[in-house]
mmCIF file of C-alpha atoms in Angstrom:
data_model
loop_
_atom_site.group_PDB
_atom_site.id
_atom_site.type_symbol
_atom_site.label_atom_id
_atom_site.label_comp_id
_atom_site.label_asym_id
_atom_site.label_seq_id
_atom_site.Cartn_x
_atom_site.Cartn_y
_atom_site.Cartn_z
ATOM 1 C CA MET A 1 197.185 -114.778 100.766
ATOM 2 C CA ASP A 2 199.470 -117.204 102.435
ATOM 3 C CA ALA A 3 199.868 -118.402 106.080
ATOM 4 C CA LEU A 4 202.421 -115.816 106.936
ATOM 5 C CA ASP A 5 200.560 -112.683 105.500
ATOM 6 C CA LEU A 6 197.284 -113.893 107.337
ATOM 7 C CA ALA A 7 199.262 -114.288 110.749
ATOM 8 C CA ARG A 8 200.859 -110.861 110.206
ATOM 9 C CA TRP A 9 197.346 -109.308 109.948
ATOM 10 C CA GLN A 10 195.885 -111.096 112.950
ATOM 11 C CA PHE A 11 199.060 -110.128 115.232
ATOM 12 C CA GLY A 12 199.074 -106.845 113.925
ATOM 13 C CA ILE A 13 195.377 -105.946 114.318
ATOM 14 C CA THR A 14 195.522 -107.726 117.802
ATOM 15 C CA THR A 15 198.803 -105.444 118.480
ATOM 16 C CA ILE A 16 196.885 -102.104 117.089
ATOM 17 C CA TYR A 17 193.731 -102.856 119.473
ATOM 18 C CA HIS A 18 195.808 -103.633 122.335
ATOM 19 C CA PHE A 19 197.818 -100.468 122.130
ATOM 20 C CA LEU A 20 194.809 -98.235 121.701
ATOM 21 C CA PHE A 21 194.392 -99.097 125.587
ATOM 22 C CA VAL A 22 197.998 -99.640 126.864
ATOM 23 C CA PRO A 23 199.576 -96.106 126.513
ATOM 24 C CA LEU A 24 196.313 -94.472 127.826
ATOM 25 C CA THR A 25 196.495 -96.506 131.108
ATOM 26 C CA ILE A 26 199.879 -95.881 131.573
ATOM 27 C CA GLY A 27 199.544 -91.857 131.726
ATOM 28 C CA LEU A 28 195.972 -91.934 133.245
ATOM 29 C CA SER A 29 197.055 -93.964 136.331
ATOM 30 C CA VAL A 30 199.510 -91.293 137.616
ATOM 31 C CA ILE A 31 196.888 -88.684 136.705
ATOM 32 C CA VAL A 32 193.994 -90.416 138.760
ATOM 33 C CA ALA A 33 196.948 -90.897 141.671
ATOM 34 C CA SER A 34 197.876 -87.188 141.704
ATOM 35 C CA LEU A 35 194.182 -85.834 141.592
ATOM 36 C CA GLN A 36 193.470 -88.129 144.782
ATOM 37 C CA THR A 37 196.784 -86.886 146.235
ATOM 38 C CA ALA A 38 195.661 -83.286 145.802
ATOM 39 C CA TRP A 39 192.163 -84.339 147.611
ATOM 40 C CA PHE A 40 194.326 -85.927 150.551
ATOM 41 C CA ARG A 41 196.329 -82.889 151.021
ATOM 42 C CA THR A 42 193.665 -80.323 150.426
ATOM 43 C CA GLY A 43 190.292 -81.953 151.104
ATOM 44 C CA ARG A 44 188.572 -80.117 148.144
ATOM 45 C CA GLU A 45 185.464 -82.213 147.204
ATOM 46 C CA GLU A 46 186.384 -81.255 143.106
ATOM 47 C CA TYR A 47 189.422 -83.355 143.447
ATOM 48 C CA LEU A 48 187.556 -86.355 145.091
ATOM 49 C CA ARG A 49 184.875 -86.065 142.147
ATOM 50 C CA ALA A 50 187.760 -85.850 139.653
ATOM 51 C CA THR A 51 189.594 -88.814 141.043
ATOM 52 C CA LYS A 52 186.371 -90.952 141.071
ATOM 53 C CA PHE A 53 185.113 -89.992 137.563
ATOM 54 C CA PHE A 54 188.452 -90.604 135.824
ATOM 55 C CA GLY A 55 189.054 -93.479 137.956
ATOM 56 C CA LYS A 56 186.263 -95.267 136.467
ATOM 57 C CA LEU A 57 187.694 -94.426 132.503
ATOM 58 C CA PHE A 58 191.144 -95.673 133.810
ATOM 59 C CA LEU A 59 189.400 -98.926 135.012
ATOM 60 C CA ILE A 60 187.570 -99.681 131.830
ATOM 61 C CA ASN A 61 190.636 -98.904 129.661
ATOM 62 C CA PHE A 62 192.632 -101.062 131.891
ATOM 63 C CA ALA A 63 190.130 -104.092 131.718
ATOM 64 C CA MET A 64 190.218 -103.769 127.921
ATOM 65 C CA GLY A 65 194.292 -103.468 127.622
ATOM 66 C CA VAL A 66 194.326 -106.979 130.021
ATOM 67 C CA VAL A 67 191.903 -108.507 127.451
ATOM 68 C CA THR A 68 193.443 -107.750 124.265
ATOM 69 C CA GLY A 69 196.989 -108.507 125.796
ATOM 70 C CA ILE A 70 196.356 -112.085 126.691
ATOM 71 C CA VAL A 71 194.980 -112.852 122.879
ATOM 72 C CA GLN A 72 198.371 -111.051 122.050
ATOM 73 C CA GLU A 73 200.279 -113.773 124.564
ATOM 74 C CA PHE A 74 198.397 -116.446 122.884
ATOM 75 C CA GLN A 75 199.771 -115.510 119.360
ATOM 76 C CA PHE A 76 203.272 -115.577 120.040
ATOM 77 C CA GLY A 77 202.777 -119.442 120.143
ATOM 78 C CA MET A 78 200.134 -119.617 117.782
ATOM 79 C CA ASN A 79 201.523 -117.451 114.879
ATOM 80 C CA TRP A 80 205.346 -117.211 115.584
ATOM 81 C CA SER A 81 205.373 -121.072 116.970
ATOM 82 C CA ALA A 82 209.385 -121.326 115.228
ATOM 83 C CA TYR A 83 210.300 -118.213 116.666
ATOM 84 C CA SER A 84 208.834 -118.755 119.998
ATOM 85 C CA THR A 85 210.849 -122.015 120.350
ATOM 86 C CA PHE A 86 214.204 -120.269 119.009
ATOM 87 C CA VAL A 87 214.367 -117.464 121.423
ATOM 88 C CA GLY A 88 211.441 -118.188 123.953
ATOM 89 C CA ASP A 89 213.990 -118.864 126.396
ATOM 90 C CA VAL A 90 215.301 -115.327 126.237
ATOM 91 C CA PHE A 91 212.147 -113.162 124.977
ATOM 92 C CA GLY A 92 209.999 -114.744 127.649
ATOM 93 C CA ALA A 93 212.417 -113.791 130.667
ATOM 94 C CA PRO A 94 211.342 -110.246 130.753
ATOM 95 C CA LEU A 95 207.725 -110.923 129.583
ATOM 96 C CA ALA A 96 207.756 -113.544 132.539
ATOM 97 C CA MET A 97 209.041 -110.909 134.962
ATOM 98 C CA GLU A 98 206.003 -108.377 133.662
ATOM 99 C CA ALA A 99 203.636 -110.699 134.748
ATOM 100 C CA LEU A 100 204.792 -112.143 138.025
ATOM 101 C CA ILE A 101 206.130 -108.693 139.131
ATOM 102 C CA ALA A 102 204.452 -105.506 137.553
ATOM 103 C CA PHE A 103 201.299 -107.012 136.485
ATOM 104 C CA PHE A 104 200.281 -109.104 139.758
ATOM 105 C CA LEU A 105 201.341 -105.567 141.792
ATOM 106 C CA GLU A 106 199.161 -103.242 139.550
ATOM 107 C CA SER A 107 196.071 -105.769 139.519
ATOM 108 C CA THR A 108 196.263 -106.523 143.304
ATOM 109 C CA PHE A 109 196.450 -102.838 144.469
ATOM 110 C CA ILE A 110 194.039 -101.783 141.599
ATOM 111 C CA GLY A 111 191.335 -104.292 143.385
ATOM 112 C CA LEU A 112 192.321 -102.658 146.546
ATOM 113 C CA TRP A 113 191.424 -99.328 145.098
ATOM 114 C CA ILE A 114 188.544 -100.402 143.765
ATOM 115 C CA PHE A 115 187.104 -101.778 147.085
ATOM 116 C CA GLY A 116 188.350 -99.821 149.289
ATOM 117 C CA TRP A 117 186.649 -96.656 149.384
ATOM 118 C CA ASP A 118 185.171 -95.732 153.053
ATOM 119 C CA ARG A 119 186.858 -99.282 153.995
ATOM 120 C CA LEU A 120 190.569 -98.343 154.222
ATOM 121 C CA ARG A 121 192.597 -95.381 155.787
ATOM 122 C CA ARG A 122 192.538 -92.252 153.490
ATOM 123 C CA GLY A 123 196.541 -92.717 153.404
ATOM 124 C CA VAL A 124 196.566 -96.397 152.669
ATOM 125 C CA HIS A 125 193.747 -96.143 149.944
ATOM 126 C CA LEU A 126 196.064 -93.383 148.316
ATOM 127 C CA ALA A 127 198.912 -95.459 148.344
ATOM 128 C CA CYS A 128 197.271 -98.267 146.511
ATOM 129 C CA ILE A 129 196.546 -96.509 143.480
ATOM 130 C CA TRP A 130 200.136 -94.995 143.471
ATOM 131 C CA ALA A 131 201.195 -98.572 143.890
ATOM 132 C CA ALA A 132 199.172 -99.642 140.869
ATOM 133 C CA ALA A 133 200.448 -96.518 138.917
ATOM 134 C CA ILE A 134 204.259 -97.652 139.664
ATOM 135 C CA GLY A 135 203.153 -101.384 138.578
ATOM 136 C CA SER A 136 201.669 -100.065 135.537
ATOM 137 C CA ASN A 137 204.420 -98.145 134.358
ATOM 138 C CA LEU A 138 207.077 -100.906 135.643
ATOM 139 C CA SER A 139 204.991 -103.253 133.332
ATOM 140 C CA ALA A 140 205.676 -100.916 130.160
ATOM 141 C CA TYR A 141 209.590 -101.339 130.993
ATOM 142 C CA PHE A 142 209.714 -105.038 130.865
ATOM 143 C CA ILE A 143 207.743 -105.244 127.969
ATOM 144 C CA LEU A 144 209.763 -102.851 126.216
ATOM 145 C CA ALA A 145 212.947 -104.439 127.413
ATOM 146 C CA ALA A 146 211.724 -107.517 125.355
ATOM 147 C CA ASN A 147 210.589 -105.648 122.020
ATOM 148 C CA ALA A 148 214.267 -103.608 122.440
ATOM 149 C CA TRP A 149 215.886 -107.272 122.616
ATOM 150 C CA MET A 150 214.520 -108.451 119.310
ATOM 151 C CA ARG A 151 216.099 -104.941 117.702
ATOM 152 C CA ASN A 152 219.458 -105.441 119.289
ATOM 153 C CA PRO A 153 219.930 -108.706 121.069
ATOM 154 C CA VAL A 154 222.441 -108.971 123.800
ATOM 155 C CA GLY A 155 222.811 -110.911 126.811
ATOM 156 C CA TYR A 156 222.236 -114.724 125.105
ATOM 157 C CA GLU A 157 224.091 -117.315 123.106
ATOM 158 C CA VAL A 158 223.011 -120.048 120.862
ATOM 159 C CA ASP A 159 223.526 -123.182 122.538
ATOM 160 C CA ARG A 160 224.675 -125.768 120.167
ATOM 161 C CA ALA A 161 223.328 -128.655 121.378
ATOM 162 C CA THR A 162 219.449 -127.732 121.174
ATOM 163 C CA GLY A 163 219.965 -125.105 118.517
ATOM 164 C CA ARG A 164 218.180 -122.391 120.610
ATOM 165 C CA ALA A 165 218.904 -119.030 121.991
ATOM 166 C CA ARG A 166 219.712 -119.391 125.905
ATOM 167 C CA LEU A 167 219.896 -116.390 128.078
ATOM 168 C CA THR A 168 223.292 -115.658 129.681
ATOM 169 C CA ASP A 169 222.868 -111.947 131.224
ATOM 170 C CA ILE A 170 219.474 -110.857 132.423
ATOM 171 C CA GLY A 171 220.902 -107.717 133.536
ATOM 172 C CA ALA A 172 222.362 -106.994 129.616
ATOM 173 C CA VAL A 173 218.468 -107.558 128.608
ATOM 174 C CA LEU A 174 217.136 -105.254 131.080
ATOM 175 C CA THR A 175 219.776 -102.540 130.411
ATOM 176 C CA ASN A 176 219.917 -102.548 126.936
ATOM 177 C CA PRO A 177 220.355 -99.005 125.580
ATOM 178 C CA GLN A 178 217.537 -99.260 123.177
ATOM 179 C CA ALA A 179 215.374 -100.847 126.076
ATOM 180 C CA TRP A 180 215.629 -97.353 128.560
ATOM 181 C CA SER A 181 215.485 -94.825 125.422
ATOM 182 C CA THR A 182 212.429 -96.562 124.076
ATOM 183 C CA TYR A 183 210.663 -96.661 127.354
ATOM 184 C CA ALA A 184 211.436 -93.035 127.746
ATOM 185 C CA HIS A 185 210.020 -92.335 124.446
ATOM 186 C CA VAL A 186 207.042 -94.657 124.836
ATOM 187 C CA VAL A 187 206.022 -93.432 128.495
ATOM 188 C CA ALA A 188 206.409 -89.808 127.303
ATOM 189 C CA ALA A 189 203.794 -90.725 124.460
ATOM 190 C CA ALA A 190 201.901 -92.553 126.662
ATOM 191 C CA PHE A 191 201.411 -89.512 128.880
ATOM 192 C CA LEU A 192 200.700 -87.111 125.686
ATOM 193 C CA ILE A 193 197.875 -89.382 124.817
ATOM 194 C CA ALA A 194 196.599 -89.364 128.638
ATOM 195 C CA GLY A 195 196.793 -85.655 128.867
ATOM 196 C CA LEU A 196 194.811 -85.287 125.906
ATOM 197 C CA PHE A 197 192.305 -87.739 126.836
ATOM 198 C CA VAL A 198 191.730 -85.852 130.235
ATOM 199 C CA ALA A 199 191.436 -82.335 128.153
ATOM 200 C CA ALA A 200 188.960 -83.874 125.620
ATOM 201 C CA VAL A 201 186.669 -85.410 128.427
ATOM 202 C CA SER A 202 186.983 -82.144 130.200
ATOM 203 C CA ALA A 203 185.746 -80.080 127.126
ATOM 204 C CA TRP A 204 182.998 -81.973 126.496
ATOM 205 C CA LYS A 205 181.403 -82.013 129.671
ATOM 206 C CA LEU A 206 182.482 -78.172 129.899
ATOM 207 C CA MET A 207 180.369 -77.762 126.333
ATOM 208 C CA ARG A 208 177.455 -79.697 127.687
ATOM 209 C CA GLU A 209 177.136 -77.595 130.649
ATOM 210 C CA ARG A 210 177.191 -74.671 128.419
ATOM 211 C CA TRP A 211 174.696 -76.215 125.733
ATOM 212 C CA ARG A 212 172.380 -77.123 128.826
ATOM 213 C CA ARG A 213 168.635 -76.433 127.770
ATOM 214 C CA PRO A 214 166.402 -75.172 130.450
ATOM 215 C CA GLY A 215 164.687 -78.668 130.903
ATOM 216 C CA ASP A 216 168.111 -80.461 131.726
ATOM 217 C CA ALA A 217 168.881 -81.575 135.015
ATOM 218 C CA THR A 218 171.068 -78.885 136.845
ATOM 219 C CA PRO A 219 174.842 -79.872 136.827
ATOM 220 C CA HIS A 220 176.589 -80.852 140.209
ATOM 221 C CA PRO A 221 177.631 -76.891 141.937
ATOM 222 C CA SER A 222 181.379 -77.821 141.541
ATOM 223 C CA GLU A 223 181.152 -79.713 138.244
ATOM 224 C CA HIS A 224 182.650 -76.512 136.624
ATOM 225 C CA THR A 225 185.256 -76.120 138.575
ATOM 226 C CA LEU A 226 186.138 -79.670 138.410
ATOM 227 C CA PHE A 227 186.428 -79.866 134.691
ATOM 228 C CA ARG A 228 188.140 -76.516 134.571
ATOM 229 C CA LYS A 229 190.766 -77.842 136.621
ATOM 230 C CA THR A 230 191.054 -81.179 134.717
ATOM 231 C CA LEU A 231 191.048 -79.485 131.281
ATOM 232 C CA ARG A 232 194.064 -77.311 132.429
ATOM 233 C CA THR A 233 195.814 -80.160 134.083
ATOM 234 C CA GLY A 234 194.975 -82.399 130.634
ATOM 235 C CA PHE A 235 196.838 -79.341 128.796
ATOM 236 C CA LEU A 236 199.640 -78.832 130.732
ATOM 237 C CA VAL A 237 200.628 -82.885 131.007
ATOM 238 C CA THR A 238 200.119 -82.889 127.072
ATOM 239 C CA LEU A 239 202.672 -80.279 126.866
ATOM 240 C CA VAL A 240 205.190 -81.336 129.148
ATOM 241 C CA ALA A 241 204.772 -84.794 127.504
ATOM 242 C CA GLY A 242 205.124 -83.604 124.271
ATOM 243 C CA VAL A 243 208.640 -81.954 125.100
ATOM 244 C CA LEU A 244 209.923 -85.109 126.447
ATOM 245 C CA VAL A 245 208.431 -87.069 123.448
ATOM 246 C CA ILE A 246 210.723 -84.736 121.262
ATOM 247 C CA ALA A 247 213.910 -84.923 123.390
ATOM 248 C CA SER A 248 213.622 -88.870 123.774
ATOM 249 C CA GLY A 249 212.631 -89.349 119.869
ATOM 250 C CA ASP A 250 215.805 -87.289 119.255
ATOM 251 C CA HIS A 251 218.042 -90.133 121.158
ATOM 252 C CA GLN A 252 215.982 -92.806 119.415
ATOM 253 C CA ALA A 253 216.623 -91.240 115.889
ATOM 254 C CA LYS A 254 220.581 -91.962 117.006
ATOM 255 C CA LEU A 255 220.160 -95.701 118.090
ATOM 256 C CA ALA A 256 218.028 -96.281 115.066
ATOM 257 C CA ALA A 257 221.081 -95.128 112.766
ATOM 258 C CA THR A 258 223.429 -97.568 114.874
ATOM 259 C CA TYR A 259 221.430 -100.591 115.295
ATOM 260 C CA GLU A 260 218.285 -100.186 112.863
ATOM 261 C CA PRO A 261 220.042 -98.386 109.551
ATOM 262 C CA MET A 262 217.613 -100.043 107.300
ATOM 263 C CA LYS A 263 214.395 -99.026 109.459
ATOM 264 C CA LEU A 264 215.577 -95.152 109.759
ATOM 265 C CA ALA A 265 216.761 -95.174 106.111
ATOM 266 C CA SER A 266 213.249 -96.643 104.948
ATOM 267 C CA ALA A 267 211.273 -94.320 107.293
ATOM 268 C CA GLU A 268 213.018 -91.627 105.588
ATOM 269 C CA ALA A 269 212.765 -93.124 101.900
ATOM 270 C CA LEU A 270 216.508 -92.672 101.895
ATOM 271 C CA TRP A 271 217.706 -94.634 99.104
ATOM 272 C CA GLN A 272 221.364 -94.074 98.560
ATOM 273 C CA THR A 273 224.124 -92.960 101.777
ATOM 274 C CA GLU A 274 224.158 -89.097 101.818
ATOM 275 C CA GLU A 275 225.953 -86.710 104.043
ATOM 276 C CA SER A 276 224.126 -83.479 105.267
ATOM 277 C CA ALA A 277 220.887 -85.711 104.476
ATOM 278 C CA GLY A 278 217.695 -83.737 104.588
ATOM 279 C CA PHE A 279 214.498 -84.847 106.653
ATOM 280 C CA SER A 280 211.665 -85.696 104.214
ATOM 281 C CA LEU A 281 208.711 -83.883 104.412
ATOM 282 C CA PHE A 282 206.901 -85.275 101.579
ATOM 283 C CA ALA A 283 207.853 -87.930 98.995
ATOM 284 C CA VAL A 284 206.387 -89.998 96.113
ATOM 285 C CA GLY A 285 208.568 -92.623 94.929
ATOM 286 C CA ASP A 286 208.994 -95.497 92.755
ATOM 287 C CA VAL A 287 210.007 -98.492 95.249
ATOM 288 C CA GLN A 288 210.723 -100.691 92.579
ATOM 289 C CA GLY A 289 212.957 -98.401 90.690
ATOM 290 C CA SER A 290 214.393 -97.181 94.379
ATOM 291 C CA ARG A 291 214.306 -93.561 93.603
ATOM 292 C CA ASN A 292 212.149 -90.846 94.416
ATOM 293 C CA HIS A 293 210.235 -88.536 91.916
ATOM 294 C CA ILE A 294 209.343 -85.841 94.610
ATOM 295 C CA ASN A 295 210.800 -85.345 97.759
ATOM 296 C CA VAL A 296 210.384 -82.236 99.793
ATOM 297 C CA GLN A 297 213.123 -81.965 102.439
ATOM 298 C CA ILE A 298 214.513 -79.669 104.875
ATOM 299 C CA PRO A 299 218.814 -79.874 104.479
ATOM 300 C CA GLY A 300 220.646 -81.552 107.029
ATOM 301 C CA VAL A 301 217.743 -82.091 109.825
ATOM 302 C CA LEU A 302 218.395 -85.825 108.992
ATOM 303 C CA SER A 303 222.015 -86.487 109.368
ATOM 304 C CA PHE A 304 221.491 -84.191 112.687
ATOM 305 C CA LEU A 305 218.890 -86.331 113.994
ATOM 306 C CA ALA A 306 220.948 -89.473 112.915
ATOM 307 C CA THR A 307 224.684 -88.388 114.028
ATOM 308 C CA GLY A 308 224.335 -84.982 115.832
ATOM 309 C CA SER A 309 225.758 -83.357 113.091
ATOM 310 C CA PRO A 310 223.977 -81.568 110.135
ATOM 311 C CA TRP A 311 226.950 -82.970 108.046
ATOM 312 C CA GLY A 312 227.171 -86.801 109.317
ATOM 313 C CA PRO A 313 226.615 -89.700 106.547
ATOM 314 C CA VAL A 314 223.143 -91.320 106.747
ATOM 315 C CA GLN A 315 223.160 -94.982 105.246
ATOM 316 C CA GLY A 316 220.599 -95.313 102.492
ATOM 317 C CA ILE A 317 218.392 -98.445 101.869
ATOM 318 C CA GLU A 318 220.191 -99.861 98.918
ATOM 319 C CA ASN A 319 223.657 -99.621 100.721
ATOM 320 C CA VAL A 320 222.091 -101.307 103.907
ATOM 321 C CA GLN A 321 220.806 -103.843 101.435
ATOM 322 C CA ALA A 322 223.961 -104.845 100.078
ATOM 323 C CA GLN A 323 225.310 -105.000 103.647
ATOM 324 C CA TYR A 324 222.912 -107.603 104.808
ATOM 325 C CA GLU A 325 223.108 -109.635 101.797
ATOM 326 C CA ALA A 326 226.838 -109.814 102.148
ATOM 327 C CA LEU A 327 226.262 -111.168 105.681
ATOM 328 C CA TYR A 328 223.308 -113.061 105.574
ATOM 329 C CA GLY A 329 222.770 -114.163 102.016
ATOM 330 C CA PRO A 330 220.450 -113.302 99.366
ATOM 331 C CA GLY A 331 216.824 -111.738 100.087
ATOM 332 C CA ASP A 332 214.943 -108.584 100.263
ATOM 333 C CA TYR A 333 215.507 -107.059 103.803
ATOM 334 C CA ARG A 334 213.783 -104.179 103.270
ATOM 335 C CA PRO A 335 210.496 -103.442 105.069
ATOM 336 C CA ASN A 336 207.106 -102.359 103.595
ATOM 337 C CA ILE A 337 208.729 -98.520 103.047
ATOM 338 C CA ALA A 338 205.550 -97.059 101.680
ATOM 339 C CA VAL A 339 203.470 -97.691 105.136
ATOM 340 C CA LEU A 340 206.806 -96.944 107.505
ATOM 341 C CA TYR A 341 207.106 -93.844 106.018
ATOM 342 C CA TRP A 342 203.793 -92.486 105.921
ATOM 343 C CA ALA A 343 203.207 -94.000 109.398
ATOM 344 C CA PHE A 344 206.268 -92.255 110.903
ATOM 345 C CA ARG A 345 204.710 -88.922 109.342
ATOM 346 C CA LEU A 346 201.358 -89.514 111.049
ATOM 347 C CA MET A 347 203.153 -90.231 114.492
ATOM 348 C CA MET A 348 204.902 -86.782 114.288
ATOM 349 C CA GLY A 349 201.932 -85.071 112.712
ATOM 350 C CA LEU A 350 199.773 -85.840 115.544
ATOM 351 C CA GLY A 351 202.187 -85.571 118.217
ATOM 352 C CA LEU A 352 202.873 -82.151 117.233
ATOM 353 C CA ALA A 353 199.210 -81.373 116.913
ATOM 354 C CA GLY A 354 198.406 -82.258 120.278
ATOM 355 C CA VAL A 355 201.194 -80.061 121.472
ATOM 356 C CA ALA A 356 199.945 -77.389 119.587
ATOM 357 C CA VAL A 357 196.482 -77.872 120.828
ATOM 358 C CA ALA A 358 197.931 -77.985 124.452
ATOM 359 C CA THR A 359 199.852 -75.044 124.376
ATOM 360 C CA ALA A 360 196.572 -73.122 122.686
ATOM 361 C CA GLY A 361 194.438 -74.593 125.609
ATOM 362 C CA LEU A 362 196.686 -73.218 128.027
ATOM 363 C CA TRP A 363 196.889 -69.550 126.764
ATOM 364 C CA LEU A 364 193.082 -69.454 126.025
ATOM 365 C CA THR A 365 192.387 -70.745 129.547
ATOM 366 C CA ARG A 366 194.757 -68.648 131.352
ATOM 367 C CA GLY A 367 194.032 -66.222 134.315
ATOM 368 C CA GLY A 368 190.880 -67.713 135.110
ATOM 369 C CA ARG A 369 189.366 -67.286 131.381
ATOM 370 C CA LEU A 370 187.393 -70.252 129.708
ATOM 371 C CA PRO A 371 186.448 -69.764 126.347
ATOM 372 C CA GLY A 372 182.412 -69.628 126.137
ATOM 373 C CA PHE A 373 181.990 -68.623 129.550
ATOM 374 C CA THR A 374 182.372 -65.545 131.973
ATOM 375 C CA ARG A 375 185.168 -65.290 134.487
ATOM 376 C CA ASP A 376 182.832 -66.421 137.343
ATOM 377 C CA GLY A 377 182.154 -69.601 135.423
ATOM 378 C CA ALA A 378 178.736 -68.607 133.892
ATOM 379 C CA PRO A 379 178.181 -69.315 130.274
ATOM 380 C CA ALA A 380 178.672 -66.341 128.446
ATOM 381 C CA PRO A 381 175.718 -64.523 126.238
ATOM 382 C CA ALA A 382 175.009 -65.602 123.225
ATOM 383 C CA GLY A 383 178.002 -64.019 120.805
ATOM 384 C CA GLY A 384 180.375 -62.911 123.239
ATOM 385 C CA SER A 385 182.584 -64.855 125.857
ATOM 386 C CA GLY A 386 183.833 -63.461 129.399
ATOM 387 C CA GLY A 387 187.576 -63.778 128.515
ATOM 388 C CA GLY A 388 188.332 -65.683 125.281
ATOM 389 C CA PRO A 389 186.762 -66.664 121.949
ATOM 390 C CA THR A 390 183.233 -67.983 121.678
ATOM 391 C CA GLY A 391 183.081 -71.594 122.024
ATOM 392 C CA ALA A 392 184.118 -74.246 124.379
#
């Protein structure tokens, strides 16, 4: 392995660890703020307990996101110093705005929220968590604007004197069509993750209640009601977010066809330009031979995703490669096709599985039901249930 491979591995691992925490905190901040709002409006104890319980989980993940994000910032300069030198005046602008505006807003009000219990008025304390949630989501926009600029560079020119990219229009960078479309998709996915997280934790707590042995400590009387509410809240957030992920993903595909045809073609293992291109469900191919031995497809779906018409043309990998060689000179402009192809399917499969779990969960817990419990909340007798299949 050479230095380039090592730099990619290091940066990739750091980014993956960072992104394990960030989407969760983006969605969870709003869920915690909503739970506290419910307590503020109703005064019901279970909402307060839920706010404090999931608030602790939010803070833990927020701290981990900050730590891993700082390491990632250093690696921009250490691993990609030539790139950072060339585009730093443009790429660094939205990142600086994220730190100075969004992150400071978020971290300041999180501090007030942590230490403001019983010190601030209830309305002021509630405003603090909402300010933190807004800052968290605003932070995501600035970062994704920087990411979108790499995929669709706008609002800059190359300074002939310095040989570096120079920012000419920050408005164009922040209103980049790739930025707002990516933001809608990523934030919707963040709420899907947060909803599943809340549902999973709630289900675990309810399972422990059901499996409690005679000698175990008796749970708080409101605990069952608390986690039943958060279970359904998590399912509902997941379902709504899943619909938004699908809608925004459709728009992302059309932008990819326009601005990133190589990425779209590689994600579908589409080697030659086709009209009425099918969406690949499963493919086994030969990258060196530029062909697929097996390719199970749904006809016309890829063309519809890319162009809005099931008969529209979609550029293939070999055609885009030839275009790039003519524009930029000889070279291999293809990504790692196998990784991109299967990662894309893993992403879609996990997202759809989450939506399916949320749909099934809402159905099984409808009308006061809860699998493994009677309607009044008591654990069901062994081998039976008071309103749904046995097993929480």
